[in-house]
Short mmCIF file of C-alpha atoms and ligand atoms in Angstrom, two decimals:
data_model
loop_
_atom_site.label_atom_id
_atom_site.label_comp_id
_atom_site.label_asym_id
_atom_site.label_seq_id
_atom_site.Cartn_x
_atom_site.Cartn_y
_atom_site.Cartn_z
CA MET C 1 141.37 67.48 140.00
CA LYS C 2 141.00 70.11 137.30
CA PHE C 3 138.25 72.74 137.34
CA PHE C 4 136.81 73.92 134.05
CA ILE C 5 134.07 76.51 133.77
CA ASP C 6 131.13 75.58 131.54
CA THR C 7 130.13 78.85 129.94
CA ALA C 8 130.78 81.19 127.03
CA ASN C 9 130.27 84.26 129.23
CA LEU C 10 133.51 86.26 129.25
CA ALA C 11 132.81 88.02 132.57
CA GLU C 12 132.24 84.70 134.35
CA ILE C 13 135.35 83.20 132.76
CA ARG C 14 137.39 86.20 133.95
CA GLU C 15 135.92 85.93 137.46
CA ALA C 16 136.72 82.20 137.67
CA HIS C 17 140.20 82.83 136.31
CA ASP C 18 140.80 85.61 138.86
CA LEU C 19 139.94 83.18 141.66
CA GLY C 20 143.15 81.38 140.66
CA VAL C 21 141.75 77.84 140.43
CA LEU C 22 140.62 77.63 136.83
CA ASP C 23 142.18 75.04 134.50
CA GLY C 24 140.06 75.45 131.38
CA VAL C 25 136.75 76.28 129.72
CA THR C 26 134.08 74.22 127.99
CA THR C 27 131.50 75.66 125.65
CA ASN C 28 128.81 74.15 123.47
CA PRO C 29 126.50 75.54 120.78
CA SER C 30 123.74 76.20 123.35
CA LEU C 31 126.09 78.18 125.61
CA MET C 32 127.36 80.23 122.64
CA ALA C 33 123.77 80.94 121.55
CA LYS C 34 122.90 81.99 125.12
CA GLU C 35 125.53 84.73 124.84
CA GLY C 36 124.02 85.79 121.50
CA ILE C 37 127.15 84.76 119.57
CA THR C 38 126.11 83.82 116.02
CA GLY C 39 127.81 83.72 112.63
CA GLU C 40 131.11 81.99 111.89
CA ALA C 41 133.33 85.07 112.26
CA ASN C 42 131.79 86.12 115.59
CA ILE C 43 131.99 82.61 116.96
CA LYS C 44 135.68 82.34 116.05
CA ALA C 45 136.40 85.80 117.52
CA HIS C 46 134.64 84.74 120.72
CA TYR C 47 136.77 81.60 121.03
CA LYS C 48 139.88 83.74 120.57
CA ALA C 49 138.66 86.10 123.30
CA ILE C 50 138.19 83.13 125.66
CA CYS C 51 141.68 81.87 124.81
CA GLY C 52 142.98 85.33 125.70
CA ILE C 53 141.74 84.92 129.28
CA VAL C 54 142.76 81.38 130.26
CA GLU C 55 146.07 79.51 130.16
CA ASP C 56 144.90 76.41 128.26
CA LYS C 57 142.16 73.95 127.34
CA VAL C 58 139.24 75.73 125.70
CA SER C 59 136.73 73.23 124.30
CA ALA C 60 135.15 74.46 121.05
CA GLU C 61 132.44 72.29 119.52
CA VAL C 62 131.97 71.38 115.86
CA ILE C 63 128.50 71.80 114.36
CA ALA C 64 128.93 69.34 111.48
CA THR C 65 127.79 65.76 112.05
CA ASP C 66 129.49 64.14 109.05
CA TYR C 67 133.14 63.04 109.04
CA GLU C 68 134.42 65.47 106.40
CA GLY C 69 132.56 68.38 107.96
CA MET C 70 133.86 67.61 111.45
CA ILE C 71 137.43 67.36 110.14
CA ARG C 72 137.11 70.66 108.28
CA GLU C 73 135.53 72.52 111.21
CA GLY C 74 137.81 70.91 113.78
CA LYS C 75 140.94 71.92 111.87
CA GLU C 76 139.68 75.50 111.59
CA LEU C 77 138.93 75.63 115.32
CA ALA C 78 142.32 74.13 116.22
CA LYS C 79 144.04 76.72 114.04
CA LEU C 80 142.54 79.57 116.09
CA ASP C 81 144.76 78.92 119.10
CA ASP C 82 146.93 76.15 120.59
CA LYS C 83 144.62 76.20 123.62
CA ILE C 84 141.65 74.86 121.63
CA VAL C 85 140.39 71.34 122.32
CA VAL C 86 138.02 70.23 119.53
CA LYS C 87 134.72 69.02 120.94
CA ILE C 88 133.17 66.17 118.95
CA PRO C 89 129.82 64.45 119.59
CA MET C 90 129.66 60.73 120.37
CA ILE C 91 128.35 59.55 117.01
CA ARG C 92 129.80 57.11 114.45
CA ASP C 93 131.53 59.76 112.34
CA GLY C 94 132.61 61.51 115.53
CA VAL C 95 134.56 58.43 116.61
CA LYS C 96 136.32 58.40 113.23
CA ALA C 97 137.06 62.12 113.51
CA ILE C 98 138.52 61.65 117.01
CA ARG C 99 140.84 58.98 115.63
CA TYR C 100 141.92 61.34 112.84
CA PHE C 101 142.59 64.27 115.20
CA HIS C 102 144.49 61.97 117.57
CA SER C 103 146.80 60.96 114.72
CA GLU C 104 147.33 64.65 113.93
CA GLY C 105 148.15 65.56 117.54
CA ILE C 106 144.99 67.67 117.94
CA ARG C 107 143.26 67.29 121.32
CA THR C 108 139.60 66.29 121.41
CA ASN C 109 136.77 66.26 123.95
CA CYS C 110 134.13 63.64 123.11
CA THR C 111 130.83 65.09 124.25
CA LEU C 112 127.30 63.77 124.92
CA ILE C 113 128.54 60.64 126.70
CA PHE C 114 125.74 58.79 128.48
CA SER C 115 127.12 55.25 128.86
CA SER C 116 130.36 53.55 129.82
CA GLY C 117 130.37 51.79 126.44
CA GLN C 118 130.45 55.15 124.67
CA ALA C 119 133.29 56.25 126.95
CA LEU C 120 135.24 53.08 126.14
CA LEU C 121 134.82 53.69 122.42
CA ALA C 122 135.98 57.30 122.71
CA ALA C 123 139.08 56.26 124.67
CA LYS C 124 139.95 53.61 122.09
CA ALA C 125 139.66 56.25 119.36
CA GLY C 126 142.13 58.43 121.28
CA ALA C 127 139.94 61.17 122.78
CA SER C 128 141.85 63.44 125.18
CA TYR C 129 138.69 63.90 127.27
CA VAL C 130 135.25 62.30 127.54
CA SER C 131 132.33 64.35 128.81
CA PRO C 132 129.69 62.25 130.62
CA PHE C 133 126.64 64.48 131.28
CA ILE C 134 125.70 63.60 134.82
CA GLY C 135 122.94 66.14 135.44
CA ARG C 136 121.05 65.10 132.32
CA LEU C 137 121.18 61.46 133.45
CA ASP C 138 119.86 62.47 136.88
CA ASP C 139 117.07 64.35 135.08
CA ILE C 140 115.77 61.08 133.62
CA ALA C 141 116.19 59.08 136.85
CA PHE C 142 119.52 57.41 135.98
CA ASP C 143 122.38 57.99 138.42
CA GLY C 144 124.90 60.21 136.65
CA LEU C 145 127.51 59.70 139.36
CA ASP C 146 127.34 55.92 138.87
CA LEU C 147 128.46 56.51 135.30
CA ILE C 148 131.48 58.53 136.46
CA GLY C 149 132.52 55.67 138.74
CA GLN C 150 132.12 53.11 135.96
CA ILE C 151 134.21 55.08 133.46
CA VAL C 152 136.99 55.81 135.98
CA HIS C 153 137.10 52.09 136.81
CA ILE C 154 137.26 51.00 133.15
CA TYR C 155 139.97 53.52 132.28
CA GLN C 156 142.03 52.42 135.28
CA ASN C 157 141.69 48.75 134.23
CA TYR C 158 143.41 49.46 130.94
CA GLY C 159 145.51 52.53 131.67
CA TYR C 160 143.71 54.74 129.15
CA GLU C 161 145.08 58.25 129.11
CA THR C 162 141.70 59.78 128.21
CA GLU C 163 140.62 62.08 131.03
CA VAL C 164 137.15 61.80 132.57
CA LEU C 165 135.62 65.29 132.35
CA ALA C 166 132.38 65.27 134.34
CA ALA C 167 129.92 67.60 132.60
CA SER C 168 126.37 68.77 133.21
CA VAL C 169 127.47 69.27 136.81
CA ARG C 170 124.61 71.14 138.42
CA HIS C 171 125.57 71.65 142.08
CA THR C 172 128.46 71.60 144.49
CA MET C 173 127.76 68.09 145.83
CA HIS C 174 128.02 66.78 142.26
CA LEU C 175 131.52 68.28 142.15
CA ILE C 176 132.57 66.80 145.49
CA LYS C 177 131.22 63.35 144.60
CA CYS C 178 133.05 63.49 141.26
CA ALA C 179 136.25 64.20 143.19
CA GLU C 180 135.61 61.20 145.47
CA LEU C 181 135.05 58.99 142.43
CA GLY C 182 138.29 60.10 140.78
CA ALA C 183 137.03 62.18 137.84
CA ASP C 184 140.02 63.99 136.34
CA VAL C 185 138.07 67.19 135.57
CA VAL C 186 134.72 68.77 136.35
CA THR C 187 133.17 71.44 134.19
CA CYS C 188 130.44 73.49 135.81
CA PRO C 189 128.94 76.94 136.28
CA LEU C 190 130.94 79.36 138.46
CA LYS C 191 128.45 79.08 141.35
CA VAL C 192 129.21 75.36 141.69
CA ILE C 193 132.90 76.15 142.25
CA THR C 194 132.27 79.09 144.60
CA GLY C 195 129.83 76.86 146.51
CA LEU C 196 132.91 75.04 147.80
CA LEU C 197 133.72 78.12 149.86
CA ASN C 198 130.65 77.91 152.05
CA HIS C 199 130.46 76.60 155.59
CA PRO C 200 128.45 78.23 158.40
CA LEU C 201 131.13 77.27 160.96
CA THR C 202 133.72 79.16 158.90
CA ASP C 203 131.50 82.24 158.96
CA SER C 204 130.70 82.04 162.70
CA GLY C 205 134.31 81.12 163.55
CA LEU C 206 135.67 84.10 161.65
CA ALA C 207 133.11 86.43 163.23
CA GLN C 208 134.18 85.18 166.68
CA PHE C 209 137.91 85.64 165.92
CA LEU C 210 137.33 89.20 164.73
CA ALA C 211 135.11 90.04 167.71
CA ASP C 212 137.68 88.64 170.19
CA HIS C 213 140.45 90.55 168.47
CA ALA C 214 138.47 93.81 168.62
CA LYS C 215 137.61 93.22 172.31
CA ALA C 216 141.25 92.56 173.24
CA ALA C 217 142.46 95.57 171.23
CA SER C 218 140.02 97.91 173.01
CA LYS C 219 141.30 96.97 176.53
O1 LIG D 1 129.04 70.50 129.68
C1 LIG D 1 127.77 70.12 129.24
C2 LIG D 1 126.78 71.02 129.84
O2 LIG D 1 126.85 72.29 129.26
C3 LIG D 1 125.40 70.53 129.85
O3 LIG D 1 124.89 71.00 131.02
O4 LIG D 1 123.15 71.68 132.56
O5 LIG D 1 122.78 71.83 130.07
O6 LIG D 1 122.85 69.63 131.20
P1 LIG D 1 123.32 71.03 131.22
#
């Protein structure tokens, strides 16, 4: 399973990268705005800075919602660095743009996926990744994890190469359940990944080992 970090914060990206388990980064316009990154030149410079930290797979989202605009913006983003994956929303023109980028060998991440039908359409268009937003489904009393299971099942039925990138992952159990269901990737805040470290028996076991060692050494 691949771990992506879902942020535009450079310090967090560096910290996740330093942990040695990071496979990529996802951003979106809200996350860029949260970091105060505005204006085309600053946004592009920020994407380049992110690409300077990680080995590969940096999702950068288009703002345009029409076909021509998405193609123009997507090409500009892809030109910034080979690591860029162009993030395209699940809308009619987005599907057409994904097909175009697929034919040009440019990787895409189809975002704002809320149904298995949308995921099927994105895979048929040739998306490299689909991003089902599980937390936002949970927020409205639909089971986001059910959707992950459905998409994994459909893709396995037909051997689609599109990777299931679970997004809007809010807590560590989301991540673990996504792993059980066979999601290819999760993207989440750093604390969701570091949450995997925690177990009280690890802490008490280590404390006991160290205490026993110190006792034996003092004899
Ligand atoms: O990857 C999508 C993600 O940024 C959305 O997360 O927590 O805003 O629903 P959230």
